[in-house]
CSV table of C-alpha atoms and ligand atoms in Angstrom, one decimal:
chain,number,residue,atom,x,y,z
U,254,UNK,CA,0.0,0.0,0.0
U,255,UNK,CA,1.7,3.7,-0.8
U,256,UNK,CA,1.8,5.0,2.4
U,257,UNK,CA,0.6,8.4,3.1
U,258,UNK,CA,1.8,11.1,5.5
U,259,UNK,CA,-1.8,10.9,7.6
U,260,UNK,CA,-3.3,7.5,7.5
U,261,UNK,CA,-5.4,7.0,10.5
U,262,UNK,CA,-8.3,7.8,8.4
U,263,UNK,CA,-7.7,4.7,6.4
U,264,UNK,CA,-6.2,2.5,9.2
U,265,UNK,CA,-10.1,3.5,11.0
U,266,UNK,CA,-11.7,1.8,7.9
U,267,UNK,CA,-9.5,-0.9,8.3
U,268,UNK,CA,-10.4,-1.1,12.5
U,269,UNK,CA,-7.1,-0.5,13.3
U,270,UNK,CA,-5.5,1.3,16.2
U,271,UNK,CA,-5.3,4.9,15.9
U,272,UNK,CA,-3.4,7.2,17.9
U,273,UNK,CA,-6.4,9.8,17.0
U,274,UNK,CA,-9.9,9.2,16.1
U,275,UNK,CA,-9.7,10.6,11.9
U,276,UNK,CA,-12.3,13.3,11.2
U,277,UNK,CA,-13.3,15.1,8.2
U,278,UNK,CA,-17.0,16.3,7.4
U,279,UNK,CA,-19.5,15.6,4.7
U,280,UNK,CA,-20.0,19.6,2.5
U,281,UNK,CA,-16.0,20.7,4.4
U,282,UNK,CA,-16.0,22.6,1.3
U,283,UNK,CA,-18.6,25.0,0.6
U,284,UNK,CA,-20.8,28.3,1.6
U,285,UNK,CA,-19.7,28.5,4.7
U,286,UNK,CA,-15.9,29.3,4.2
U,287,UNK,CA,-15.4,32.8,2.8
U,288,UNK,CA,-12.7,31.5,0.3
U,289,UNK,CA,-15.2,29.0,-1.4
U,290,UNK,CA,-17.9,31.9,-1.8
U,291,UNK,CA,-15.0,34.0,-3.0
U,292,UNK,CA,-14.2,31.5,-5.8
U,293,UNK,CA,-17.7,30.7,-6.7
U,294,UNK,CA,-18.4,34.5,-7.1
U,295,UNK,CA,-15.1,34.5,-9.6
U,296,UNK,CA,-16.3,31.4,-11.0
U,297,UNK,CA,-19.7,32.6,-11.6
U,298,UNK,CA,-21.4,29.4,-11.3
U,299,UNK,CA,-21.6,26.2,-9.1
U,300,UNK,CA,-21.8,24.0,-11.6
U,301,UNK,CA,-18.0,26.4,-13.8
U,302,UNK,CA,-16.5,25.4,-10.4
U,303,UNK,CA,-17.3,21.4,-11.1
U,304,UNK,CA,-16.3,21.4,-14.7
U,305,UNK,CA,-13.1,23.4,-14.0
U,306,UNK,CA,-10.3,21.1,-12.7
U,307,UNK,CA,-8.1,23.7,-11.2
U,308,UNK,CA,-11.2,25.4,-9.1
U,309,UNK,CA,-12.7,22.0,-8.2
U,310,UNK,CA,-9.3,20.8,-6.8
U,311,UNK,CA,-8.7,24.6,-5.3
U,312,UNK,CA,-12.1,23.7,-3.5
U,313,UNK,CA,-10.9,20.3,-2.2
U,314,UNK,CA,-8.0,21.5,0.0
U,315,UNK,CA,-9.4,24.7,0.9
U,316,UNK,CA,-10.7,23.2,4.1
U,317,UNK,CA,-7.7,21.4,4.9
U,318,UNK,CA,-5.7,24.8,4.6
U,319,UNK,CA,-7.2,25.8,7.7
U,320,UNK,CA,-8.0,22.4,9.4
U,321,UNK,CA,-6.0,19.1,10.3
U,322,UNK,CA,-8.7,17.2,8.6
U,323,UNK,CA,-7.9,13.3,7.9
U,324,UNK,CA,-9.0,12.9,4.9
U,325,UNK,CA,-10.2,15.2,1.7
U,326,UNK,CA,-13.3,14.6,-0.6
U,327,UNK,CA,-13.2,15.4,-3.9
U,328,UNK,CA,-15.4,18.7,-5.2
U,329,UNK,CA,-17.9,17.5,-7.2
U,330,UNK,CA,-21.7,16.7,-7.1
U,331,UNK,CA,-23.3,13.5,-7.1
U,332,UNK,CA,-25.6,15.2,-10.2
U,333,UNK,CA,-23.1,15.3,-12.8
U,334,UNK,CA,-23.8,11.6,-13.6
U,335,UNK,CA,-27.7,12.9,-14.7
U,336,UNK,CA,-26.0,16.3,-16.6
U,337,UNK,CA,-24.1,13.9,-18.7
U,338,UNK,CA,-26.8,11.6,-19.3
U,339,UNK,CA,-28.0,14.7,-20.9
U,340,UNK,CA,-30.7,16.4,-18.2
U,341,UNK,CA,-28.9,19.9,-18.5
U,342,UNK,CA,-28.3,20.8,-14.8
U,343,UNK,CA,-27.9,23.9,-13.2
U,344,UNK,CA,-28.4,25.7,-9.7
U,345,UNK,CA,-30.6,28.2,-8.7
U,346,UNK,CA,-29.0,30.2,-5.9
U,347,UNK,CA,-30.9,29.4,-2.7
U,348,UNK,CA,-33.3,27.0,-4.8
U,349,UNK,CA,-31.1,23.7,-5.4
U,350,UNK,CA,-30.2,21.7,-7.5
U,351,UNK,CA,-33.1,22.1,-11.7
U,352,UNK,CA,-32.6,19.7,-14.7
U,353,UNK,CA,-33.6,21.8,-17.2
U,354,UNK,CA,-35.0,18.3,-19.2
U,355,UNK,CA,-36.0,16.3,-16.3
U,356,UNK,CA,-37.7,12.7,-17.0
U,357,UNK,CA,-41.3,13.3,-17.8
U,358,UNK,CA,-42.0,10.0,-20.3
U,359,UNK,CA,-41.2,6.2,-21.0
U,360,UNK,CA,-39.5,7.7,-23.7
U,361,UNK,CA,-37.2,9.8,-22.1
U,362,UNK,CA,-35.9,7.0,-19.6
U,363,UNK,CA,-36.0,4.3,-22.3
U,364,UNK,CA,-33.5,6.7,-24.1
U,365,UNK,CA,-31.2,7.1,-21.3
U,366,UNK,CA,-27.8,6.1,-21.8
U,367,UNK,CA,-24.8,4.6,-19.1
U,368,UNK,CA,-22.5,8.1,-19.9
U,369,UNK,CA,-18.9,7.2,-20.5
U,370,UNK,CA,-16.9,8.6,-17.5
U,371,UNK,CA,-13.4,9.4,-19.2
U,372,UNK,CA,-15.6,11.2,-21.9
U,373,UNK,CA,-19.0,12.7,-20.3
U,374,UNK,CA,-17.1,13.1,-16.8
U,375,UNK,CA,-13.4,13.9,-18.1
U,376,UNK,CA,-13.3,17.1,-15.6
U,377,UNK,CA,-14.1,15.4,-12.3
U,378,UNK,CA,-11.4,12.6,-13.2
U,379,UNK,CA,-9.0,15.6,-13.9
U,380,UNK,CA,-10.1,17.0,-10.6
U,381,UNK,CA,-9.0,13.7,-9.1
U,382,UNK,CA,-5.6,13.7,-10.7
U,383,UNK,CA,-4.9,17.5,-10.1
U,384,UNK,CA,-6.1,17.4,-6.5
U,385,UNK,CA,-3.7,14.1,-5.5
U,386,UNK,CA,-1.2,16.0,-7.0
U,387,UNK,CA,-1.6,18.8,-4.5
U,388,UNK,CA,-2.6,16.8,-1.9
U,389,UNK,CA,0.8,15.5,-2.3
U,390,UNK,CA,-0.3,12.1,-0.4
U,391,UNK,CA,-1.1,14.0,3.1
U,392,UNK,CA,-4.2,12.5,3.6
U,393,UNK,CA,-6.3,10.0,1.7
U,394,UNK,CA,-9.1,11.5,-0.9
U,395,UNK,CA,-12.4,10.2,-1.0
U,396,UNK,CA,-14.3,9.9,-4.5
U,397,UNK,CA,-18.0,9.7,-4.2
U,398,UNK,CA,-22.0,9.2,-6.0
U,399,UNK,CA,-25.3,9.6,-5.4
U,400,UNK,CA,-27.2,5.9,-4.9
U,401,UNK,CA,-29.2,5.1,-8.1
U,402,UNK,CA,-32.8,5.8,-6.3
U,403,UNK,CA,-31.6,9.3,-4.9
U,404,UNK,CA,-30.2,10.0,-8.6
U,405,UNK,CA,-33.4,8.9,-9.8
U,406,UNK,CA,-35.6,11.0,-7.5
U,407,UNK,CA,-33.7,14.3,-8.5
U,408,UNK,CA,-34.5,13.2,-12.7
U,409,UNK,CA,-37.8,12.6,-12.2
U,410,UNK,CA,-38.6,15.2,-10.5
U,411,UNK,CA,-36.7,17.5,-11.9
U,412,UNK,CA,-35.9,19.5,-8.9
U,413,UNK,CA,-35.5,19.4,-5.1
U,414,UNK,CA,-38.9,18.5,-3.8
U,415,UNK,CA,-38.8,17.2,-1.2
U,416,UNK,CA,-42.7,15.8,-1.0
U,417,UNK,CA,-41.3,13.6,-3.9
U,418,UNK,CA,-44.9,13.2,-5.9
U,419,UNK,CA,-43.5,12.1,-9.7
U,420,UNK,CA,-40.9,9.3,-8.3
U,421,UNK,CA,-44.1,8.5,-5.6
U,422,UNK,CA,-46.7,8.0,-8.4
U,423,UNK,CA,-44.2,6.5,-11.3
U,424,UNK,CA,-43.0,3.8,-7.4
U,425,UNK,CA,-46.6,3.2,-7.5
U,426,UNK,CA,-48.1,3.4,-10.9
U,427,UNK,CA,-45.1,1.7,-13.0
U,428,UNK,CA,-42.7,0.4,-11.1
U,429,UNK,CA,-41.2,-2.0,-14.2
U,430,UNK,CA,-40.1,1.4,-15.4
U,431,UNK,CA,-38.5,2.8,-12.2
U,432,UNK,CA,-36.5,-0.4,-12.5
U,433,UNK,CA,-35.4,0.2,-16.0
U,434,UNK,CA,-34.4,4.4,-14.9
U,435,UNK,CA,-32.8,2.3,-11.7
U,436,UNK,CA,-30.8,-0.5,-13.7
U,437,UNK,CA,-29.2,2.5,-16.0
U,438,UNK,CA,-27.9,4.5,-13.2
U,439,UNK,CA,-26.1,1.2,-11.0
U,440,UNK,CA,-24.3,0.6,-14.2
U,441,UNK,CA,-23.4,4.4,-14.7
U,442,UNK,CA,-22.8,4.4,-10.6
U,443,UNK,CA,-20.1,1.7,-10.6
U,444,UNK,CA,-18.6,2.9,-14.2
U,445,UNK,CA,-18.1,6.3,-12.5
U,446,UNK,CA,-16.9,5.1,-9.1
U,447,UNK,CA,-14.6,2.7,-10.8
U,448,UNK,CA,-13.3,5.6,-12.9
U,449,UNK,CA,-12.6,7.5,-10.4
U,450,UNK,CA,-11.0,4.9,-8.6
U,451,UNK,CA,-8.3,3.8,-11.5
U,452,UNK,CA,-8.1,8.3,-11.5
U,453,UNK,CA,-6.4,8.1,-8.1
U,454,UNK,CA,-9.3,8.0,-5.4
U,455,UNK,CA,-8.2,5.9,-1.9
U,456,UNK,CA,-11.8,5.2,-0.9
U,457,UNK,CA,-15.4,5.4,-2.4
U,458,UNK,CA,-18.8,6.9,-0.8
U,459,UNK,CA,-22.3,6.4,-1.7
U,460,UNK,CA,-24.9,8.9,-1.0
U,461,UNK,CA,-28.5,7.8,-0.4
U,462,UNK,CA,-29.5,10.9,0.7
U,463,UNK,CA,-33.3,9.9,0.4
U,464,UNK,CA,-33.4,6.0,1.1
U,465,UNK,CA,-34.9,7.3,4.1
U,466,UNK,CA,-38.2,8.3,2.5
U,467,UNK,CA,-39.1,4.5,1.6
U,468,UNK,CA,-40.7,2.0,3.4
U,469,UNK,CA,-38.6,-1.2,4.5
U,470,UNK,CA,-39.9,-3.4,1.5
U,471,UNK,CA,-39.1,-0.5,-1.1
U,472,UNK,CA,-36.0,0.2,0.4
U,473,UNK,CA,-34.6,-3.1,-0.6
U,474,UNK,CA,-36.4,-3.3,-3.6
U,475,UNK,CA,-35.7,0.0,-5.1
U,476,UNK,CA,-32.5,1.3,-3.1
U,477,UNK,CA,-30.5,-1.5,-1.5
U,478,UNK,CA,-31.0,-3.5,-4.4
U,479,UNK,CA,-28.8,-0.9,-6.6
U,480,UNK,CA,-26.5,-0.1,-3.7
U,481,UNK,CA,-25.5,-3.6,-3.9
U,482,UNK,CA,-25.9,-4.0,-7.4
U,483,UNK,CA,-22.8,-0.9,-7.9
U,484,UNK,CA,-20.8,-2.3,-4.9
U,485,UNK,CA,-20.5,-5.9,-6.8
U,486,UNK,CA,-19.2,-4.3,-9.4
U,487,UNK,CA,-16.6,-1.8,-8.1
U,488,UNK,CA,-12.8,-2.7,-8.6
U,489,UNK,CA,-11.6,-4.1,-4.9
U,490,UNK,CA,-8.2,-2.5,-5.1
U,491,UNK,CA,-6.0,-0.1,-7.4
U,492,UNK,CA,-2.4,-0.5,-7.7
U,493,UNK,CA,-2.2,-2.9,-4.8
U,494,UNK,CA,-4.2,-0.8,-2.6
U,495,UNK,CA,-7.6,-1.9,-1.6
U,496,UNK,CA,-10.3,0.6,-2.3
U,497,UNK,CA,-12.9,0.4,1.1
U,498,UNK,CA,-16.6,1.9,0.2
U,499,UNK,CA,-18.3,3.9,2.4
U,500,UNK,CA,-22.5,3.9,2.2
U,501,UNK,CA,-24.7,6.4,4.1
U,502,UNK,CA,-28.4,6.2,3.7
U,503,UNK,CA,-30.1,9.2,4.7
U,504,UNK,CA,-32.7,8.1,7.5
U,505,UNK,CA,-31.5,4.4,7.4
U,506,UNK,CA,-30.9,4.2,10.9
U,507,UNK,CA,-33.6,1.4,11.2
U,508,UNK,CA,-31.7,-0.7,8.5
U,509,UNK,CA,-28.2,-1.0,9.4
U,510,UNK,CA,-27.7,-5.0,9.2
U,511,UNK,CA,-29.1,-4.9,5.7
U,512,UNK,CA,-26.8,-2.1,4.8
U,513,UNK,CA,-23.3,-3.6,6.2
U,514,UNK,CA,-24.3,-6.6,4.4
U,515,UNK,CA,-23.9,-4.7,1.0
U,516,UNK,CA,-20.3,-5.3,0.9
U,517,UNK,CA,-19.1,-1.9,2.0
U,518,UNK,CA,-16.7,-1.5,4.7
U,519,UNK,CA,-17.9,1.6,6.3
U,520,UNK,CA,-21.4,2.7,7.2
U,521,UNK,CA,-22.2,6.5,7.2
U,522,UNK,CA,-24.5,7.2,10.4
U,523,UNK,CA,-26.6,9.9,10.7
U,524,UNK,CA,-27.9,12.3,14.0
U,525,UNK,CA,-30.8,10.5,14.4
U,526,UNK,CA,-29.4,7.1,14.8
U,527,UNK,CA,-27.4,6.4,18.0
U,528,UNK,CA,-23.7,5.5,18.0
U,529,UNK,CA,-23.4,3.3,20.2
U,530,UNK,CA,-26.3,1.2,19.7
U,531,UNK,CA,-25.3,1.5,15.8
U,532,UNK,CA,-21.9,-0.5,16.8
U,533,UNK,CA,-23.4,-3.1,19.0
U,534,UNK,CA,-25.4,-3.8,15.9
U,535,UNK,CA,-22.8,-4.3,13.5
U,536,UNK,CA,-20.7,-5.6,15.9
U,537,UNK,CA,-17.2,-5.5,13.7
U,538,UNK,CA,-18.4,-6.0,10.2
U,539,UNK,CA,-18.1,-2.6,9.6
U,540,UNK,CA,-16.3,0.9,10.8
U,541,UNK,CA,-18.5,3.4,11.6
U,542,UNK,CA,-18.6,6.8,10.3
U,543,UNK,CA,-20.5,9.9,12.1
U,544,UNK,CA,-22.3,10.8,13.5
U,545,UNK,CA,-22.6,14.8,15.1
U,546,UNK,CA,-25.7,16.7,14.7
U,547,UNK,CA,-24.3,19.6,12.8
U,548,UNK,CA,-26.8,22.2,14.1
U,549,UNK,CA,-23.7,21.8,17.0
U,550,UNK,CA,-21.6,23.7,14.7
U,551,UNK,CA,-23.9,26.8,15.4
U,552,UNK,CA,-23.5,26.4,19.3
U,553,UNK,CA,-20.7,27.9,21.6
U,554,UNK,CA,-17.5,25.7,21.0
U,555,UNK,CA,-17.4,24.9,25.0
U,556,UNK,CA,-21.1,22.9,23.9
U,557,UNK,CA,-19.1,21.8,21.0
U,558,UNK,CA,-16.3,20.4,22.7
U,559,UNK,CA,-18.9,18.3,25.3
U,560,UNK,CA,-21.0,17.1,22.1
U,561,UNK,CA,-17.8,16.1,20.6
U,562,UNK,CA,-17.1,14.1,23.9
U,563,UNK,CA,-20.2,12.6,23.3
U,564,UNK,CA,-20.1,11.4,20.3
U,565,UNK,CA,-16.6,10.0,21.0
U,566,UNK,CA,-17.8,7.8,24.3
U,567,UNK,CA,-20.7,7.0,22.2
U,568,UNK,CA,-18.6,5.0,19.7
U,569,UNK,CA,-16.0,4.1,22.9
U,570,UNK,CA,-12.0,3.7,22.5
U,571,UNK,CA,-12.4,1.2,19.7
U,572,UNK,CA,-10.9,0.4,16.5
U,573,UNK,CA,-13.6,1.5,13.5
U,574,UNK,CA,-14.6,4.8,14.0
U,575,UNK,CA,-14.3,7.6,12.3
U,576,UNK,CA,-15.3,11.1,13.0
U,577,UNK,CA,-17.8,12.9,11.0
U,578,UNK,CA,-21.3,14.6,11.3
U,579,UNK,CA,-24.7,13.1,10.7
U,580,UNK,CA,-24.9,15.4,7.4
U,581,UNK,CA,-23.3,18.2,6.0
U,582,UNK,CA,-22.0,21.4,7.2
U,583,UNK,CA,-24.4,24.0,7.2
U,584,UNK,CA,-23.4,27.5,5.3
U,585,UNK,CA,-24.3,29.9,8.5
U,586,UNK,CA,-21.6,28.1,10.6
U,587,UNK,CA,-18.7,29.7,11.3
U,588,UNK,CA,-15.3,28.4,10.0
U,589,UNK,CA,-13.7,28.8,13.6
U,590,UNK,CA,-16.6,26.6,14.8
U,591,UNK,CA,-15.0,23.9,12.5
U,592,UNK,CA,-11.7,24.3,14.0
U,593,UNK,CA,-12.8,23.9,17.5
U,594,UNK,CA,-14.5,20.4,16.6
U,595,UNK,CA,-11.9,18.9,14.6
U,596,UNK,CA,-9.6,19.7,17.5
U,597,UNK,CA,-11.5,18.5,19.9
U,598,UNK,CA,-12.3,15.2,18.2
U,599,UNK,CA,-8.3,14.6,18.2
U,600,UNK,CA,-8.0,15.9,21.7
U,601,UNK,CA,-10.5,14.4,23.5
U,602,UNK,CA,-10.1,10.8,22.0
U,603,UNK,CA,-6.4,11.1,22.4
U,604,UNK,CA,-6.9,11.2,25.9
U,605,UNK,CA,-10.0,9.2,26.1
U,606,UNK,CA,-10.2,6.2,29.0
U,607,UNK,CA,-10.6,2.7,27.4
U,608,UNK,CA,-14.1,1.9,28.3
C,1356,CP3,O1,-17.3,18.8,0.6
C,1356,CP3,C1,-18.0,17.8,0.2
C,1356,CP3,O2,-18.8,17.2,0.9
C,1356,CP3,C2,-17.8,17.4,-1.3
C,1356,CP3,C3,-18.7,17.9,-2.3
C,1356,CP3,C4,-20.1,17.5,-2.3
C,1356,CP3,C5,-21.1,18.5,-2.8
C,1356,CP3,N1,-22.3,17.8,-2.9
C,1356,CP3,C6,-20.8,19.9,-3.1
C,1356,CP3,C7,-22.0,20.8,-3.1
C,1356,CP3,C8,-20.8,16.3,-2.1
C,1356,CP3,C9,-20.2,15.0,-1.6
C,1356,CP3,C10,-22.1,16.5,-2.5
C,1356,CP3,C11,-23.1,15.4,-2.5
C,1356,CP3,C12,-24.5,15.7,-2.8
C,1356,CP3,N2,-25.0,16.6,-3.7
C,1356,CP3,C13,-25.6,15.1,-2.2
C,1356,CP3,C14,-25.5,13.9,-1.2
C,1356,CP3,C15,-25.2,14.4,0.2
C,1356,CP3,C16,-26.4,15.2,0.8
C,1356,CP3,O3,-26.2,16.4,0.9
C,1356,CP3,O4,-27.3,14.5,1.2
C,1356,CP3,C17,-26.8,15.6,-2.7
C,1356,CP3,C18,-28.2,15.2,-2.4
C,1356,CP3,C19,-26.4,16.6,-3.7
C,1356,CP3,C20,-27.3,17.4,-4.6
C,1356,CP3,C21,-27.2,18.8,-4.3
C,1356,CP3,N3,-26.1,19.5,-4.5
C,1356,CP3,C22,-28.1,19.6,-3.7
C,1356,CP3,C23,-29.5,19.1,-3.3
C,1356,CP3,C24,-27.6,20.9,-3.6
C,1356,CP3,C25,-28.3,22.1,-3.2
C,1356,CP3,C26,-28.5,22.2,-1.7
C,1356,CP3,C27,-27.3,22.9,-1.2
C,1356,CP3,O5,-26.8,22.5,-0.1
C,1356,CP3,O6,-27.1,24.0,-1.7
C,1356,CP3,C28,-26.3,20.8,-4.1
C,1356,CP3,C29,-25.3,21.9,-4.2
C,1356,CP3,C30,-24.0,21.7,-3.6
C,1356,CP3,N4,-23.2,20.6,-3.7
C,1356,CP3,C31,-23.2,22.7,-2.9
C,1356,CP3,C32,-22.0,22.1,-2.6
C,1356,CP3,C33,-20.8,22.8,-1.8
C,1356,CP3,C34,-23.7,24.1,-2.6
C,1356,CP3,C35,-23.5,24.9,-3.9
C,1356,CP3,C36,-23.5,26.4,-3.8
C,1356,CP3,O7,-24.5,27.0,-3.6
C,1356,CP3,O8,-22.3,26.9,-3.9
């Protein structure tokens, strides 16, 4: 394995001892540090500063600039696999992400095509080998996509809604279709992850921001399915490293046996679910990845420091955890905020007590 300067972030996936319990957070770059709104002014556009390899690497290591962060994730959106199947996305300040041809017919999903990554997605796999350039093998960078159900909720509806009605009526009224939209995206999913993964990423995360929304059948019918579906199909390891996949379902607290069972090595936990029930019911098939309420962030940092604490003794001094929040960073915290935490996640469990 090429070593890197920081590892702990990978010897966590791995449950392994770490002198320091790793930490980054899911959004580390975005609104709320002054040099990302800076460069997206400049930029003009969210979607200039994904298609421009120099700004989307810029973005990267802006956070870990100003914080000793374990790992980096690539700047990018899980949406570009839809803009280059050809939906035309864009975002409205303050209004999210808007295909500007969302799926509205059999037609349009019978025409969808699996994009080709080192073609339609040439810029984020240029982001990939800039930003491991620059990164210079400090820390480990993490490549990422949305799950094929959240993908398809965003096409079909064309826009953030979050009351979902086109994905609920085409779920209930043709669901044979929803499987066809579904079965395009795994294979675009694991041809995407897998590019970025021979491109230079050191670990793999799938987004199901909005598993959460289905029932337990559906879930596994219409989500897990897929999850698993991409994970079967993602190259193990890259130049004799292996490459560990890390799944977080939105609101899937209730269905964490199912999801360590998908072949990933990490589970993403979010605020809702409790930590340490989390790990007693994985036991050690999986590390654990999570899980502050980020609303925290927004708090003093002596109530930061004693939720970090928390969260830590949550998890307890075991191999297998690594530090992050239950979702991302919100854009009216403030950057010192950050600081405080990430410090206090390696303080605190440096001198933690082994339970
Ligand atoms: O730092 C990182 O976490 C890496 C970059 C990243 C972004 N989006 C950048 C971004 C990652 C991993 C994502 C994933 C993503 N994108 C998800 C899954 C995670 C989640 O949030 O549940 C989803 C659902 C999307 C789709 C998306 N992108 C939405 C709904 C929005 C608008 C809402 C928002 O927060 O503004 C985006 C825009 C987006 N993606 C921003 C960033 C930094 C904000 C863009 C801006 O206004 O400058």
């Amino acid at each position: 394995m090429r070593a890197f300067k920081n590892d702990s972030f990978l010897r966590a996936i791995w449950r392994q001892p770490v002198v320091k319990t790793p930490v980054w957070m899911m959004r580390q770059a975005g609104r709320y540090l002054p040099e990302y709104r800076a460069l997206r002014q400049k930029a003009g556009s969210f979607m200039q500063l994904c298609k421009t390899p120099e700004l989307a690497s810029e973005i990267t290591l802006q956070p870990l600039a100003r914080f000793p962060l374990d790992a980096a994730i690539l700047f990018s959106d899980i949406l570009t696999i839809p803009d280059a199947m050809g939906l035309g996305l864009s975002f409205k300040e303050g209004e999210g992400p808007i295909f500007a041809h969302p799926l509205r017919s059999e037609h349009d999903i019978a025409r969808l095509r699996v994009p080709t990554p080192e073609v339609d997605l040439a810029y984020v796999l240029d982001a990939i080998r800039l930003t491991q350039k620059n990164l210079a093998r400090q820390v480990p960078l993490i490549g990422f996509c949305g799950s094929p159900w959240t993908l398809a909720t965003y096409m079909v509806e064309g826009c953030a809604n979050k009351s979902f009605p086109r994905i609920q009526a085409l779920r209930q009224g043709d669901p044979k279709l929803l499987h066809t939209l579904l079965d395009v995206l795994a294979k675009s999913v694991s041809a995407h992850l897998n590019a970025q993964i021979r491109a230079g990423v050191n670990a793999v995360m799938i987004f199901d921001t909005w598993g959460g929304m289905l029932n337990t059948a559906d879930y596994q019918i219409f989500s897990l399915y897929y999850v698993k579906q991409v994970i079967t199909h993602l190259l193990t390891q890259h130049e004799g490293s292996p490459i560990p996949v890390i799944l977080f379902t939105k609101g899937g607290g209730q269905w964490l046996e199912l999801m360590a069972a998908t072949g990933c090595h990490v589970l993403g936990i979010d605020c809702q679910t409790d930590l340490n029930d989390a790990r007693l019911r994985v036991g050690d098939k999986v590390a654990l990845q999570g899980n502050l309420d980020p609303a925290i962030l927004l708090e003093s940092p002596e109530r930061i420091r004693a939720a970090v604490a928390k969260t830590l003794s949550a998890f307890g001094k075991k191999p297998g955890h690594i530090f992050n929040l239950g979702h991302g960073v919100p854009q009216q915290v403030l950057p010192e905020h950050v600081a405080v935490l990430v410090d206090a996640v390696h303080e605190l469990s440096e001198k933690q007590i082994p339970l």
